[in-house]
């Protein structure tokens, strides 16, 4: 029960951060880099690992660390989708090198957990459907 409550709380935090990032990235004025920073903070909170340290790791290393720390598979899928979304924001914000790293990290995580990941998985409609599925599984 406690684990389930913890997961629901993690999912809600991710959903809130992702929704807020949409507002920041598409608002007036649009601020994709602020949206990217918001998502990075959510990653650190969700993993109980220092987000800055985690996100400096190579793509293969980040996937391995998540496996070793026995991070919940649904949380891992949130991480992969979030990093892929962040990569889009970083491209929009003029940081292609960091965007490429986030994209590679997202796909390394997805491959390590056999999570189907593609650009269409980070649309608002796909995220909303994903939020509903994970919340239902956790309940």
Short mmCIF file of C-alpha atoms in Angstrom, two decimals:
data_model
loop_
_atom_site.label_atom_id
_atom_site.label_comp_id
_atom_site.label_asym_id
_atom_site.label_seq_id
_atom_site.Cartn_x
_atom_site.Cartn_y
_atom_site.Cartn_z
CA UNK A 1 0.00 0.00 0.00
CA UNK A 2 2.77 2.43 0.94
CA UNK A 3 4.69 1.59 -2.25
CA UNK A 4 1.55 2.13 -4.33
CA UNK A 5 0.93 5.52 -2.66
CA UNK A 6 4.52 6.46 -3.37
CA UNK A 7 4.14 5.54 -7.05
CA UNK A 8 0.92 7.50 -7.40
CA UNK A 9 2.64 10.52 -5.86
CA UNK A 10 5.57 10.15 -8.29
CA UNK A 11 3.21 9.89 -11.26
CA UNK A 12 1.29 12.97 -10.15
CA UNK A 13 4.52 14.95 -9.74
CA UNK A 14 5.69 13.95 -13.20
CA UNK A 15 2.33 14.79 -14.73
CA UNK A 16 2.31 18.19 -13.04
CA UNK A 17 5.86 18.98 -14.19
CA UNK A 18 5.16 17.87 -17.75
CA UNK A 19 1.96 19.91 -17.97
CA UNK A 20 3.72 22.96 -16.55
CA UNK A 21 6.55 22.48 -19.05
CA UNK A 22 4.02 22.60 -21.91
CA UNK A 23 2.79 25.94 -20.59
CA UNK A 24 6.31 27.33 -20.32
CA UNK A 25 7.42 26.03 -23.72
CA UNK A 26 4.35 27.30 -25.57
CA UNK A 27 3.38 30.32 -23.51
CA UNK A 28 3.88 33.99 -24.19
CA UNK A 29 6.75 34.45 -24.08
CA UNK A 30 7.78 30.88 -24.84
CA UNK A 31 10.68 29.66 -22.72
CA UNK A 32 11.73 26.16 -23.82
CA UNK A 33 14.93 26.25 -21.75
CA UNK A 34 12.98 26.97 -18.57
CA UNK A 35 10.65 24.12 -19.51
CA UNK A 36 13.68 21.83 -19.94
CA UNK A 37 15.05 22.81 -16.52
CA UNK A 38 11.68 22.05 -14.96
CA UNK A 39 11.76 18.55 -16.43
CA UNK A 40 15.32 17.97 -15.22
CA UNK A 41 14.23 18.83 -11.69
CA UNK A 42 11.37 16.32 -11.99
CA UNK A 43 13.82 13.60 -13.05
CA UNK A 44 15.95 14.16 -9.97
CA UNK A 45 12.94 14.06 -7.67
CA UNK A 46 11.54 10.88 -9.20
CA UNK A 47 14.70 8.83 -8.99
CA UNK A 48 15.91 9.79 -5.52
CA UNK A 49 19.27 10.22 -7.21
CA UNK A 50 20.82 13.64 -7.65
CA UNK A 51 19.32 14.74 -10.95
CA UNK A 52 22.35 16.76 -12.01
CA UNK A 53 24.67 13.83 -11.45
CA UNK A 54 22.33 11.33 -13.08
CA UNK A 55 21.87 13.44 -16.19
CA UNK A 56 25.63 13.87 -16.67
CA UNK A 57 26.01 10.11 -17.17
CA UNK A 58 26.43 8.52 -20.57
CA UNK A 59 23.25 7.05 -22.04
CA UNK A 60 24.26 3.45 -21.25
CA UNK A 61 25.33 4.37 -17.73
CA UNK A 62 22.08 6.12 -16.90
CA UNK A 63 20.12 3.05 -18.00
CA UNK A 64 22.36 0.77 -15.93
CA UNK A 65 22.05 2.94 -12.81
CA UNK A 66 18.26 2.84 -13.04
CA UNK A 67 18.34 -0.95 -13.34
CA UNK A 68 20.71 -1.35 -10.39
CA UNK A 69 18.60 0.94 -8.18
CA UNK A 70 15.51 -1.13 -9.03
CA UNK A 71 13.53 1.90 -10.17
CA UNK A 72 9.88 1.06 -10.85
CA UNK A 73 9.29 0.33 -14.58
CA UNK A 74 6.45 2.87 -14.81
CA UNK A 75 8.68 5.55 -13.28
CA UNK A 76 11.37 4.56 -15.79
CA UNK A 77 8.91 5.05 -18.65
CA UNK A 78 8.09 8.50 -17.29
CA UNK A 79 11.82 9.23 -17.23
CA UNK A 80 12.36 8.11 -20.81
CA UNK A 81 9.42 10.12 -22.12
CA UNK A 82 10.40 13.15 -20.05
CA UNK A 83 13.98 13.13 -21.34
CA UNK A 84 12.74 12.83 -24.91
CA UNK A 85 10.39 15.77 -24.37
CA UNK A 86 13.23 17.73 -22.78
CA UNK A 87 15.37 17.07 -25.86
CA UNK A 88 12.73 18.80 -27.99
CA UNK A 89 12.73 21.81 -25.70
CA UNK A 90 16.51 21.99 -25.82
CA UNK A 91 16.49 21.98 -29.62
CA UNK A 92 13.93 24.80 -29.56
CA UNK A 93 16.11 26.64 -27.03
CA UNK A 94 19.23 26.41 -29.19
CA UNK A 95 21.11 23.72 -27.25
CA UNK A 96 21.50 20.91 -29.81
CA UNK A 97 24.38 19.11 -28.05
CA UNK A 98 22.49 18.79 -24.77
CA UNK A 99 19.35 17.89 -26.72
CA UNK A 100 21.21 15.06 -28.43
CA UNK A 101 22.46 13.72 -25.08
CA UNK A 102 18.94 13.76 -23.58
CA UNK A 103 17.55 12.01 -26.65
CA UNK A 104 20.26 9.33 -26.45
CA UNK A 105 19.64 8.92 -22.71
CA UNK A 106 15.90 8.56 -23.30
CA UNK A 107 16.40 5.84 -25.91
CA UNK A 108 19.02 4.02 -23.82
CA UNK A 109 16.59 3.89 -20.91
CA UNK A 110 13.77 2.76 -23.17
CA UNK A 111 15.93 0.05 -24.74
CA UNK A 112 17.13 -1.15 -21.33
CA UNK A 113 13.54 -1.67 -20.20
CA UNK A 114 11.98 -2.70 -23.54
CA UNK A 115 9.82 0.44 -23.54
CA UNK A 116 8.47 1.41 -26.95
CA UNK A 117 9.58 5.02 -27.41
CA UNK A 118 9.22 7.34 -30.38
CA UNK A 119 8.59 11.00 -31.05
CA UNK A 120 4.84 10.42 -31.14
CA UNK A 121 4.99 9.16 -27.52
CA UNK A 122 5.61 12.70 -26.28
CA UNK A 123 2.60 14.45 -27.79
CA UNK A 124 0.18 15.96 -25.30
CA UNK A 125 -2.51 13.40 -26.19
CA UNK A 126 -0.10 10.49 -25.75
CA UNK A 127 1.12 11.85 -22.42
CA UNK A 128 -2.44 12.32 -21.14
CA UNK A 129 -3.32 8.74 -22.11
CA UNK A 130 -0.11 7.54 -20.44
CA UNK A 131 -0.93 9.51 -17.27
CA UNK A 132 -4.33 7.80 -17.11
CA UNK A 133 -2.89 4.30 -17.72
CA UNK A 134 -0.18 4.58 -15.09
CA UNK A 135 -2.52 6.07 -12.50
CA UNK A 136 -4.98 3.21 -13.07
CA UNK A 137 -2.24 0.58 -12.78
CA UNK A 138 -1.01 2.10 -9.53
CA UNK A 139 -4.46 2.06 -7.98
#
